[in-house]
């Protein structure tokens, strides 16, 4: 595994990443927490294909552990067809799968995959690791929805967002500092509208 120097993410970059995460939630038509609550395996807009590594191995006539050395997940842009392939290890805990897919979706939204097409980029070995995590914090735990539902503690984030404990703990702290970054009213409103039934149900049950 390679190690990359961590670079500080500016507030402008954080704002862009947050926008990209919310835009992805709308593109994926997510409307409740946790995201991917119905199924991780899916095809989005006929261009993003998300499957377990084990499924692809079986389909290709390979042993199910064929991809066992690649880590939690990987993604690739295929330039001849213009589509993205996202693969994850279905044997991971559900919270880890959710986080892995979110990190890989960042590579799609940021254009990183198109810059180096036809090769797999690995979730566990990525030069943009900090930005992948930044994206995943907003994709799996969107601030507007957490605020509307009064979800802020690490335990509540684990309960409702179903992400790994260590990331839930960090997200809880990040919520306190997120006000330092200006809001993005149009996309935040669109996101709230998409989650409106979930928000109303969550608040009604409290």
N, CA and C of each residue as an Amber inpcrd file, in Angstrom:
protein
   618
   0.8300000  -1.1980000   0.0000000   0.0000000   0.0000000   0.0000000
   0.8690000   1.2540000   0.0000000   0.5000000   2.2210000  -0.8310000
   1.2540000   3.4650000  -0.8740000   0.6870000   4.4460000   0.1420000
   1.5330000   5.3630000   0.5790000   1.0880000   6.3940000   1.5070000
   1.2820000   7.7380000   0.8350000   0.2640000   8.5990000   0.9410000
   0.2920000   9.8920000   0.2960000   0.3140000  10.9920000   1.3390000
   0.9880000  12.0580000   1.0020000   1.0340000  13.2100000   1.8980000
  -0.3480000  13.8490000   2.0020000  -0.8070000  14.0570000   3.1990000
  -2.1010000  14.6940000   3.3960000  -1.9980000  16.1890000   3.1360000
  -2.9340000  16.7040000   2.3590000  -2.9620000  18.1240000   2.0770000
  -4.2240000  18.7270000   2.6790000  -4.0650000  19.8880000   3.2430000
  -5.2000000  20.5580000   3.8670000  -6.2380000  20.9120000   2.8090000
  -7.4890000  20.6290000   3.1010000  -8.5720000  20.9550000   2.1830000
  -9.0840000  22.3500000   2.5290000  -9.0950000  23.2370000   1.5650000
  -9.5530000  24.6060000   1.8110000 -11.0720000  24.6240000   1.9680000
 -11.5930000  25.7000000   2.5730000 -13.0330000  25.8340000   2.7230000
 -13.7370000  25.8710000   1.3760000 -13.1010000  26.4520000   0.3560000
 -13.6980000  26.4700000  -0.9840000 -13.8140000  25.0680000  -1.5410000
 -12.7530000  24.2470000  -1.3260000 -12.8020000  22.8650000  -1.7840000
 -13.8570000  22.0810000  -1.0130000 -13.9400000  22.3350000   0.2870000
 -14.9500000  21.6460000   1.0970000 -16.3620000  21.9890000   0.6010000
 -16.5750000  23.2310000   0.2390000 -17.8860000  23.6540000  -0.2520000
 -18.2060000  22.9520000  -1.5700000 -17.1980000  22.8580000  -2.4450000
 -17.4090000  22.1670000  -3.7220000 -17.7050000  20.6840000  -3.4830000
 -16.9550000  20.0530000  -2.5910000 -17.1550000  18.6340000  -2.3130000
 -18.5400000  18.3970000  -1.7230000 -18.9590000  19.2940000  -0.8380000
 -20.2900000  19.1660000  -0.2570000 -21.3620000  19.2740000  -1.3390000
 -21.1790000  20.2450000  -2.2570000 -22.1200000  20.3800000  -3.3750000
 -22.1480000  19.0950000  -4.1990000 -20.9690000  18.5460000  -4.5010000
 -20.8860000  17.3290000  -5.3100000 -21.5840000  16.1560000  -4.6180000
 -21.4450000  16.0760000  -3.2990000 -22.0820000  14.9880000  -2.5460000
 -23.6000000  15.1130000  -2.5910000 -24.1090000  16.3280000  -2.3890000
 -25.5620000  16.5310000  -2.4240000 -26.1060000  16.2970000  -3.8290000
 -25.3400000  16.7310000  -4.8350000 -25.7460000  16.4980000  -6.2220000
 -25.8060000  14.9970000  -6.5130000 -24.8460000  14.2480000  -5.9830000
 -24.8430000  12.7980000  -6.1710000 -26.0510000  12.1550000  -5.4880000
 -26.4140000  12.6320000  -4.3120000 -27.5900000  12.0960000  -3.6170000
 -28.8490000  12.3010000  -4.4530000 -28.9450000  13.4580000  -5.1080000
 -30.0920000  13.7210000  -5.9730000 -30.0420000  12.8300000  -7.2140000
 -28.8480000  12.6750000  -7.7790000 -28.6930000  11.8290000  -8.9570000
 -29.0490000  10.3830000  -8.6370000 -28.6630000   9.9250000  -7.4520000
 -28.9580000   8.5520000  -7.0390000 -30.3900000   8.4100000  -6.5220000
 -31.0940000   9.5350000  -6.4310000 -32.4810000   9.5770000  -5.9440000
 -32.6160000   8.9790000  -4.5470000 -31.6590000   9.3340000  -3.6800000
 -31.7520000   8.9110000  -2.2820000 -32.7570000   9.8130000  -1.5640000
 -33.5920000   9.2080000  -0.7380000 -34.6260000   9.9870000  -0.0620000
 -34.8380000   9.5870000   1.3920000 -33.9090000   8.7720000   1.9230000
 -34.0030000   8.4070000   3.3330000 -32.6330000   7.9880000   3.8320000
 -32.5040000   7.9420000   5.1480000 -31.2850000   7.4580000   5.7880000
 -31.5450000   6.0620000   6.3360000 -30.5510000   5.1820000   6.2710000
 -29.2430000   5.3970000   5.6530000 -29.3290000   5.3670000   4.1370000
 -28.3950000   6.0220000   3.4550000 -28.3760000   5.9340000   2.0010000
 -28.0750000   4.4890000   1.6140000 -28.5240000   4.0940000   0.4400000
 -28.4240000   2.6970000   0.0010000 -29.1210000   1.7710000   0.9910000
 -30.2430000   2.2160000   1.5230000 -30.9370000   1.3990000   2.5250000
 -31.6310000   0.1990000   1.8840000 -31.9900000   0.3090000   0.5980000
 -32.7000000  -0.7970000  -0.0390000 -31.7520000  -1.8210000  -0.6460000
 -30.6950000  -1.3360000  -1.3290000 -29.7770000  -2.2690000  -1.9740000
 -28.5330000  -1.5230000  -2.4210000 -27.3760000  -2.0970000  -2.1800000
 -26.1380000  -1.4880000  -2.6530000 -25.9680000  -1.7140000  -4.1580000
 -26.4140000  -2.8630000  -4.6250000 -26.2400000  -3.2520000  -6.0240000
 -27.2610000  -2.5030000  -6.8740000 -26.7830000  -1.6880000  -7.8240000
 -27.7130000  -0.8960000  -8.6300000 -27.0450000  -0.3370000  -9.8740000
 -27.8890000   0.1480000 -10.7790000 -27.4270000   0.8530000 -11.9710000
 -28.0490000   2.2460000 -11.9240000 -27.2160000   3.2770000 -12.0150000
 -27.6790000   4.6630000 -11.8920000 -27.5650000   5.3450000 -13.2510000
 -28.7020000   5.8350000 -13.7380000 -28.7500000   6.5860000 -14.9970000
 -28.0720000   5.8550000 -16.1540000 -28.1280000   4.5530000 -16.1290000
 -27.5510000   3.7160000 -17.1910000 -26.0620000   3.9510000 -17.4080000
 -25.4020000   4.6100000 -16.4590000 -23.9840000   4.9050000 -16.6580000
 -23.0990000   4.5070000 -15.4840000 -23.6820000   4.3440000 -14.2900000
 -22.9140000   3.9470000 -13.1150000 -23.3990000   2.5690000 -12.6700000
 -22.5130000   1.5960000 -12.7480000 -22.8600000   0.2150000 -12.4100000
 -22.1700000  -0.1520000 -11.0950000 -22.9690000  -0.4630000 -10.0790000
 -22.4410000  -0.7980000  -8.7560000 -22.7780000  -2.2550000  -8.4430000
 -21.7330000  -3.0670000  -8.2860000 -21.9400000  -4.4880000  -8.0520000
 -20.9310000  -5.0080000  -7.0230000 -21.2540000  -6.1290000  -6.3660000
 -20.2550000  -6.7940000  -5.5150000 -19.1490000  -7.4020000  -6.3780000
 -17.9290000  -7.3730000  -5.8700000 -16.8200000  -8.0340000  -6.5790000
 -17.1380000  -9.5100000  -6.8010000 -17.7530000 -10.1290000  -5.8000000
 -18.0190000 -11.5600000  -5.8730000 -18.9880000 -11.8860000  -7.0210000
 -19.9540000 -10.9850000  -7.2570000 -20.9110000 -11.1800000  -8.3480000
 -20.1920000 -11.1520000  -9.6930000 -19.2970000 -10.1850000  -9.8750000
 -18.5500000 -10.0760000 -11.1290000 -17.6420000 -11.2820000 -11.3180000
 -17.0120000 -11.7360000 -10.2240000 -16.1410000 -12.9160000 -10.3150000
 -16.9430000 -14.1300000 -10.7770000 -18.1160000 -14.3240000 -10.1850000
 -18.9550000 -15.4650000 -10.5770000 -19.3860000 -15.3490000 -12.0380000
 -19.7630000 -14.1220000 -12.4250000 -20.2350000 -13.8960000 -13.7940000
 -19.1440000 -14.1980000 -14.8200000 -17.8920000 -13.9480000 -14.4330000
 -16.7650000 -14.1800000 -15.3370000 -16.1830000 -15.5870000 -15.1980000
 -16.8300000 -16.4140000 -14.3770000 -16.3710000 -17.7860000 -14.2130000
 -15.1320000 -17.9120000 -13.3480000 -14.9160000 -16.9190000 -12.4800000
 -13.7470000 -16.9230000 -11.6050000 -14.1550000 -17.3280000 -10.1950000
 -13.1840000 -17.6320000  -9.3550000 -13.4990000 -17.9450000  -7.9650000
 -13.9850000 -16.6820000  -7.2670000 -14.8420000 -16.8460000  -6.2610000
 -15.4380000 -15.6860000  -5.5970000 -14.4030000 -14.8140000  -4.9080000
 -13.2730000 -15.3840000  -4.5340000 -12.2390000 -14.6040000  -3.8530000
 -11.1880000 -14.0550000  -4.8290000 -11.5280000 -14.0090000  -6.1040000
 -10.5840000 -13.5650000  -7.1290000 -10.0750000 -12.1490000  -6.8470000
 -10.9470000 -11.2830000  -6.3440000 -10.5730000  -9.9000000  -6.0870000
 -10.1690000  -9.6590000  -4.6280000  -9.8890000 -10.7050000  -3.8870000
  -9.6770000 -10.5780000  -2.4440000  -8.4830000  -9.7070000  -2.0710000
  -7.5680000  -9.4990000  -2.9990000  -6.3690000  -8.7170000  -2.6670000
  -6.5030000  -7.2380000  -3.0120000  -7.6710000  -6.8060000  -3.4420000
  -7.8060000  -5.3980000  -3.8700000  -8.3690000  -4.4950000  -2.7660000
  -8.7250000  -5.0690000  -1.6210000  -9.2400000  -4.2450000  -0.5350000
 -10.7550000  -4.1560000  -0.5510000 -11.2840000  -3.0490000  -0.0270000
 -12.7310000  -2.9350000   0.1860000 -13.5140000  -2.6270000  -1.0780000
 -12.8660000  -1.9990000  -2.0810000 -13.6020000  -1.6760000  -3.2970000
 -12.7320000  -0.9810000  -4.3210000 -13.2630000  -0.8610000  -5.5350000
 -12.5240000  -0.2030000  -6.6120000 -13.5070000   0.3080000  -7.6560000
 -13.0320000   1.2500000  -8.4770000 -13.8970000   1.8380000  -9.4980000
 -13.0840000   2.1450000 -10.7450000 -13.7670000   2.1560000 -11.9000000
 -13.1020000   2.4130000 -13.1690000 -14.0630000   3.1250000 -14.1180000
 -13.4990000   4.0070000 -14.9640000 -14.2480000   4.6080000 -16.0620000
 -13.8370000   3.9190000 -17.3520000 -14.8150000   3.4320000 -18.1010000
 -14.5540000   2.7510000 -19.3740000 -14.8380000   3.7490000 -20.4900000
 -13.7930000   4.2490000 -21.1390000 -14.0010000   5.3460000 -22.0830000
 -14.6760000   4.9230000 -23.3800000 -14.5680000   3.6470000 -23.7580000
 -15.2030000   3.2140000 -25.0020000 -16.7220000   3.2000000 -24.9030000
 -17.2440000   2.9950000 -23.7020000 -18.6960000   2.9530000 -23.5070000
 -19.2100000   4.1300000 -22.6880000 -18.3020000   4.8520000 -22.0460000
 -18.7050000   6.0150000 -21.2580000 -19.4320000   5.6640000 -19.9730000
 -19.1290000   4.5190000 -19.3860000 -19.7930000   4.1920000 -18.1240000
 -18.7690000   3.8900000 -17.0370000 -19.2570000   3.8890000 -15.8080000
 -18.4290000   3.6890000 -14.6300000 -18.7790000   2.3470000 -13.9960000
 -17.7650000   1.6610000 -13.5060000 -17.9630000   0.4140000 -12.7790000
 -17.4550000   0.6070000 -11.3540000 -18.3140000   0.3510000 -10.3850000
 -17.9560000   0.4240000  -8.9670000 -18.1500000  -0.9610000  -8.3740000
 -17.0890000  -1.5180000  -7.8020000 -17.1510000  -2.8460000  -7.2080000
 -16.8180000  -2.7660000  -5.7210000 -17.5390000  -3.5230000  -4.9090000
 -17.3000000  -3.5480000  -3.4700000 -17.2950000  -4.9770000  -2.9680000
 -16.6910000  -5.1520000  -1.8080000 -16.6130000  -6.4710000  -1.1790000
 -17.8800000  -6.6990000  -0.3540000 -18.7350000  -7.6080000  -0.8150000
 -20.0160000  -7.8320000  -0.1420000 -19.8670000  -8.5160000   1.2110000
 -18.6610000  -8.9870000   1.5340000 -18.4560000  -9.6460000   2.8210000
 -18.1360000  -8.6520000   3.9410000 -17.9460000  -7.3890000   3.5930000
 -17.7040000  -6.3600000   4.6040000 -18.9760000  -6.0670000   5.3830000
 -18.8620000  -5.5240000   6.5970000 -20.0560000  -5.0450000   7.2960000
 -20.7790000  -4.0110000   6.4390000 -22.0960000  -3.9210000   6.5630000
 -22.8770000  -3.0010000   5.7250000 -22.4050000  -1.5570000   5.8590000
 -22.0210000  -1.1650000   7.0650000 -21.5570000   0.2100000   7.2750000
 -20.2810000   0.4860000   6.4910000 -19.3950000  -0.4930000   6.4060000
 -18.1500000  -0.3330000   5.6500000 -18.4140000  -0.3140000   4.1470000
 -19.3690000  -1.1220000   3.6850000 -19.7320000  -1.0940000   2.2670000
 -20.2640000   0.2800000   1.8930000 -21.1330000   0.8160000   2.7400000
 -21.7210000   2.1390000   2.4860000 -20.6210000   3.1960000   2.3650000
 -19.6630000   3.1560000   3.2850000 -18.5760000   4.1410000   3.2780000
 -17.6790000   3.9470000   2.0590000 -17.3930000   2.7070000   1.7100000
 -16.5440000   2.4060000   0.5580000 -17.1710000   2.9260000  -0.7290000
 -18.4440000   2.6540000  -0.9320000 -19.1120000   3.1100000  -2.1520000
 -19.1230000   4.6290000  -2.2190000 -19.3770000   5.2690000  -1.0830000
 -19.3890000   6.7410000  -1.0610000 -18.0330000   7.2980000  -1.4830000
 -16.9550000   6.7210000  -0.9730000 -15.6050000   7.1660000  -1.3530000
 -15.3720000   7.0000000  -2.8570000 -15.8370000   5.8940000  -3.4120000
 -15.6440000   5.6440000  -4.8340000 -16.5160000   6.5490000  -5.6950000
 -17.6830000   6.9060000  -5.2050000 -18.5360000   7.8430000  -5.9480000
 -17.8370000   9.1990000  -6.0830000 -17.0420000   9.5710000  -5.0630000
 -16.2850000  10.8230000  -5.1850000 -15.3500000  10.7810000  -6.3910000
 -14.7300000   9.6590000  -6.6360000 -13.8170000   9.5410000  -7.7720000
 -14.5550000   9.7410000  -9.0920000 -15.8290000   9.3840000  -9.1160000
 -16.6590000   9.6360000 -10.3010000 -16.9770000  11.1180000 -10.4140000
 -17.5110000  11.6900000  -9.3340000 -17.9780000  13.0760000  -9.3710000
 -16.8360000  14.0740000  -9.5530000 -15.6500000  13.7240000  -9.0970000
 -14.5100000  14.6420000  -9.1900000 -13.8210000  14.5920000 -10.5560000
 -14.1510000  13.5900000 -11.3780000 -13.5120000  13.4400000 -12.6790000
 -12.2040000  12.6720000 -12.6280000 -11.8350000  12.2130000 -11.4330000
 -10.5690000  11.5010000 -11.2730000 -10.5110000  10.2450000 -12.1440000
 -11.6160000   9.5060000 -12.2610000 -11.6050000   8.2760000 -13.0470000
 -11.4220000   8.5630000 -14.5320000 -12.0520000   9.6320000 -15.0120000
 -11.9360000   9.9660000 -16.4350000 -10.5340000  10.4540000 -16.7860000
  -9.8280000  11.0090000 -15.8130000  -8.4580000  11.4500000 -16.0750000
  -7.5260000  10.2700000 -16.3350000  -7.8690000   9.1170000 -15.7880000
  -7.0540000   7.9160000 -15.9640000  -7.9920000   6.7350000 -16.1970000
  -8.5500000   6.6540000 -17.4190000  -9.5910000   5.6540000 -17.6970000
  -9.0520000   4.2450000 -17.8730000 -10.0010000   3.3000000 -17.8450000
  -9.7260000   1.8900000 -18.1620000  -8.7910000   1.1880000 -17.1840000
  -8.5910000   1.7860000 -16.0250000  -7.8350000   1.1150000 -14.9620000
  -8.6170000   1.2750000 -13.6680000  -8.5000000   0.2980000 -12.8010000
  -9.2220000   0.3770000 -11.5340000  -8.4860000   1.2850000 -10.5480000
  -9.2690000   2.0960000  -9.8390000  -8.7680000   2.9400000  -8.7600000
  -9.3240000   2.3380000  -7.4710000  -8.4690000   2.1790000  -6.4680000
  -8.8520000   1.4540000  -5.2610000  -9.2530000   2.3950000  -4.1320000
 -10.3130000   2.0380000  -3.4440000 -10.7940000   2.8500000  -2.3250000
  -9.7690000   2.9450000  -1.2130000  -9.0350000   1.8620000  -0.9670000
  -8.0840000   1.8260000   0.1420000  -6.7190000   2.4050000  -0.2070000
  -6.5260000   2.7990000  -1.4520000  -5.2070000   3.2410000  -1.8960000
  -5.4020000   4.3810000  -2.8940000  -5.7440000   5.5440000  -2.3650000
  -6.1720000   6.6500000  -3.2180000  -5.4360000   7.9300000  -2.8520000
  -4.9220000   8.6260000  -3.8710000  -4.1970000   9.8690000  -3.6260000
  -5.1080000  10.9580000  -3.0610000  -6.4220000  10.8360000  -3.3160000
  -7.3980000  11.8240000  -2.8400000  -8.1280000  11.3210000  -1.6000000
  -7.4500000  10.5750000  -0.7570000  -8.1160000   9.9150000   0.3670000
  -8.8930000  10.8830000   1.2580000  -8.2820000  12.0190000   1.6130000
  -8.9550000  12.9800000   2.4830000 -10.2120000  13.5430000   1.8230000
 -10.1130000  13.8000000   0.5070000 -11.2710000  14.3380000  -0.2090000
 -12.3520000  13.2700000  -0.3730000 -11.9280000  12.0190000  -0.5470000
 -12.9020000  10.9180000  -0.5980000 -13.6900000  10.8540000   0.7090000
 -12.9820000  10.9670000   1.8240000 -13.6570000  10.9310000   3.1240000
 -14.5510000  12.1510000   3.3120000 -14.0600000  13.3160000   2.9190000
 -14.8640000  14.5420000   3.0260000 -16.1800000  14.3710000   2.2690000
 -16.0930000  13.8370000   1.0650000 -17.2860000  13.5780000   0.2590000
 -18.2020000  12.5820000   0.9610000 -17.6100000  11.5040000   1.4760000
 -18.4030000  10.4520000   2.1190000 -19.1510000  10.9770000   3.3470000
 -18.5330000  11.9040000   4.0910000 -19.2150000  12.4920000   5.2520000
 -20.5120000  13.1750000   4.8350000 -20.5060000  13.8300000   3.6760000
 -21.7030000  14.5580000   3.2350000 -22.6670000  13.6750000   2.4580000
 -22.1300000  12.6590000   1.7750000 -23.0030000  11.7610000   1.0200000
 -23.7850000  10.8480000   1.9580000 -23.1260000  10.3180000   2.9710000
 -23.8050000   9.3970000   3.8890000 -24.5220000  10.1210000   5.0230000
 -24.0730000  11.3340000   5.3450000 -24.6320000  12.0890000   6.4750000
 -24.8400000  13.5440000   6.0640000 -25.7630000  13.8220000   5.1570000
 -25.9480000  15.1920000   4.6630000 -26.4070000  16.1480000   5.7690000
 -25.6540000  17.2190000   5.9480000 -25.9390000  18.1590000   7.0370000
 -27.3830000  18.6510000   7.0740000 -27.9710000  19.0820000   5.9360000
 -29.3460000  19.5970000   6.0060000 -30.3340000  18.5840000   6.5710000
 -30.1260000  17.3150000   6.2360000 -31.0540000  16.2830000   6.7210000
 -30.8130000  15.9980000   8.2010000 -29.5410000  15.9260000   8.5870000
 -29.2290000  15.7060000  10.0020000 -29.7860000  16.8510000  10.8480000
 -29.6270000  18.0840000  10.3710000 -30.1230000  19.2460000  11.1160000
 -31.6460000  19.2320000  11.2260000 -32.3170000  18.8930000  10.1210000
 -33.7800000  18.8510000  10.1210000 -34.3130000  17.7690000  11.0600000
 -33.5410000  16.7010000  11.2150000 -33.9840000  15.5650000  12.0360000
 -33.3530000  15.5700000  13.4350000 -32.6110000  16.6310000  13.7590000
 -31.9470000  16.7270000  15.0640000 -31.0510000  15.5320000  15.3510000
 -30.2940000  15.1310000  14.3470000 -29.3210000  14.0590000  14.4910000
 -27.9450000  14.6950000  14.5910000 -27.2860000  14.5560000  15.7240000
 -25.9840000  15.2100000  15.8720000 -24.9720000  14.3890000  16.6760000
 -25.4300000  13.5460000  17.5730000 -24.4930000  12.7650000  18.3810000
 -23.9490000  11.6020000  17.5650000 -22.7880000  11.1190000  17.9480000
 -22.1800000   9.9900000  17.2430000 -23.0950000   8.7600000  17.2880000
 -23.7320000   8.5460000  18.4220000 -24.6040000   7.3710000  18.5530000
 -25.8040000   7.4680000  17.6160000 -26.3730000   8.6730000  17.4790000
 -27.5040000   8.8560000  16.5610000 -27.0600000   8.7280000  15.1100000
 -25.8720000   9.2250000  14.7980000 -25.3590000   9.1090000  13.4300000
 -25.1520000   7.6440000  13.0770000 -24.6170000   6.8720000  14.0100000
 -24.4640000   5.4300000  13.7780000 -25.8310000   4.7850000  13.5690000
 -26.7930000   5.1590000  14.3900000 -28.1280000   4.5600000  14.3370000
 -28.8360000   4.8610000  13.0210000 -28.8100000   6.1310000  12.6010000
 -29.6050000   6.5320000  11.4380000 -28.8370000   6.5110000  10.1190000
 -27.5360000   6.7760000  10.1600000 -26.7450000   6.8190000   8.9190000
 -26.0150000   5.5150000   8.6540000 -25.8060000   4.7330000   9.7060000
 -25.1780000   3.4100000   9.6050000 -23.8320000   3.4600000   8.8760000
 -22.9360000   4.2680000   9.4310000 -21.5550000   4.3220000   8.9500000
 -20.6520000   3.8280000  10.0770000 -19.3970000   3.5020000   9.7810000
 -18.5020000   2.9990000  10.8310000 -18.3680000   3.9750000  11.9980000
 -18.1780000   3.4300000  13.1870000 -18.1350000   4.2400000  14.4110000
 -17.1340000   5.3810000  14.3280000 -15.9180000   5.0900000  13.8760000
 -14.8760000   6.1230000  13.8800000 -15.2830000   7.3210000  13.0390000
 -15.9450000   7.0790000  11.9120000 -16.3800000   8.1790000  11.0480000
 -17.5890000   8.8980000  11.6390000 -18.4620000   8.1570000  12.3070000
 -19.6150000   8.7870000  12.9520000 -19.1620000   9.7430000  14.0480000
 -18.1310000   9.3450000  14.7740000 -17.5980000  10.1820000  15.8400000
 -17.0230000  11.4820000  15.2690000 -16.2990000  11.3670000  14.1570000
 -15.7380000  12.5620000  13.5150000 -16.8550000  13.4310000  12.9640000
 -17.8480000  12.8230000  12.3130000 -18.9560000  13.5930000  11.7300000
 -19.6800000  14.3930000  12.7950000 -19.8550000  13.8050000  13.9620000
 -20.5090000  14.5190000  15.0560000 -19.7470000  15.7930000  15.4040000
 -18.4300000  15.7010000  15.4170000 -17.6130000  16.8900000  15.7060000
 -17.6440000  17.8790000  14.5410000 -17.6580000  17.3600000  13.3250000
 -17.6650000  18.2350000  12.1530000 -18.9400000  19.0700000  12.0640000
 -20.0430000  18.5260000  12.5590000 -21.3050000  19.2680000  12.5160000
 -21.1980000  20.5910000  13.2700000 -20.3510000  20.6050000  14.2900000
 -20.2000000  21.8070000  15.1060000 -19.3930000  22.8900000  14.3920000
 -18.5720000  22.4800000  13.4220000 -17.7320000  23.4500000  12.7190000
 -18.2130000  23.7220000  11.2970000 -19.2330000  23.0020000  10.8460000
 -19.6750000  23.1400000   9.4570000 -20.2540000  24.5220000   9.1620000
 -20.6330000  25.2510000  10.2080000 -21.1970000  26.5830000   9.9980000
 -20.1540000  27.5590000   9.4740000 -18.8720000  27.1660000   9.5510000
 -17.8190000  28.0290000   9.0290000 -17.8160000  28.0720000   7.5020000
 -18.5110000  27.1020000   6.8760000 -18.5860000  27.0370000   5.4200000
 -19.9760000  27.4810000   4.9960000 -20.0430000  28.4380000   4.0650000
 -21.3380000  29.0000000   3.6660000 -22.2260000  27.9200000   3.0600000
 -23.5220000  28.0880000   3.2480000 -24.4870000  27.1110000   2.7700000
 -24.6590000  27.2190000   1.2550000 -25.3220000  26.2350000   0.6830000
 -25.6090000  26.2140000  -0.7560000 -27.1260000  26.0730000  -0.8750000
 -27.8680000  27.1680000  -0.7280000 -29.3290000  27.1180000  -0.5480000
 -30.0970000  26.3100000  -1.5820000 -29.7830000  26.4780000  -2.8590000
 -30.5920000  25.8320000  -3.9010000 -30.5190000  24.3090000  -3.8000000
 -29.3140000  23.7720000  -3.7380000 -29.1920000  22.3070000  -3.7150000
 -29.5840000  21.7470000  -2.3520000 -29.3670000  22.5000000  -1.2830000
 -29.7790000  22.0290000   0.0370000 -31.3060000  21.9490000   0.1090000
 -31.9900000  22.9170000  -0.4990000 -33.4500000  22.9020000  -0.5160000
 -33.9580000  21.7200000  -1.3370000 -33.3090000  21.4670000  -2.4840000
 -33.7030000  20.3320000  -3.3230000 -33.5160000  19.0160000  -2.5590000
 -32.4370000  18.9380000  -1.7910000 -32.1650000  17.7370000  -1.0080000
 -33.2210000  17.5520000   0.0750000 -33.5610000  18.6330000   0.7570000
 -34.5910000  18.5600000   1.7870000 -35.9270000  18.1180000   1.1850000
 -36.2450000  18.6020000  -0.0090000 -37.4900000  18.2020000  -0.6710000
 -37.4760000  16.7140000  -0.9840000 -36.3230000  16.2010000  -1.4140000
 -36.2070000  14.7780000  -1.7220000 -36.3810000  13.9180000  -0.4710000
 -35.9220000  14.4430000   0.6600000 -35.9860000  13.7080000   1.9270000
 -37.2090000  14.1100000   2.7660000 -38.1310000  14.9160000   2.2130000
 -39.2000000  15.4940000   3.0310000 -40.0300000  14.4430000   3.7620000
 -40.4190000  13.3720000   3.0870000 -41.2310000  12.3430000   3.7530000
 -40.4700000  11.7080000   4.9010000 -39.1850000  11.4500000   4.6890000
 -38.3550000  10.8570000   5.7440000 -38.2350000  11.8260000   6.9180000
 -37.9790000  13.1010000   6.6350000 -37.8230000  14.1100000   7.6880000
 -39.0960000  14.2120000   8.5180000 -40.2340000  14.2980000   7.8290000
 -41.5180000  14.4350000   8.5360000 -41.8110000  13.2060000   9.3850000
 -41.5450000  12.0280000   8.8420000 -41.7820000  10.7930000   9.5820000
 -40.8740000  10.6900000  10.7980000 -39.6060000  11.0620000  10.5910000
 -38.6330000  11.0090000  11.6920000 -39.0340000  11.9600000  12.8070000
 -39.4180000  13.1740000  12.4740000 -39.7710000  14.1660000  13.4860000
 -41.1000000  13.8180000  14.1550000 -42.0220000  13.2000000  13.4080000
 -43.3080000  12.8190000  13.9750000 -43.1450000  11.7180000  15.0170000
 -42.1720000  10.8370000  14.7840000 -41.9880000   9.6880000  15.6740000
 -41.2290000  10.0450000  16.9550000 -40.6580000  11.2390000  16.9950000
 -39.8700000  11.6260000  18.1730000 -40.7830000  12.0090000  19.3390000
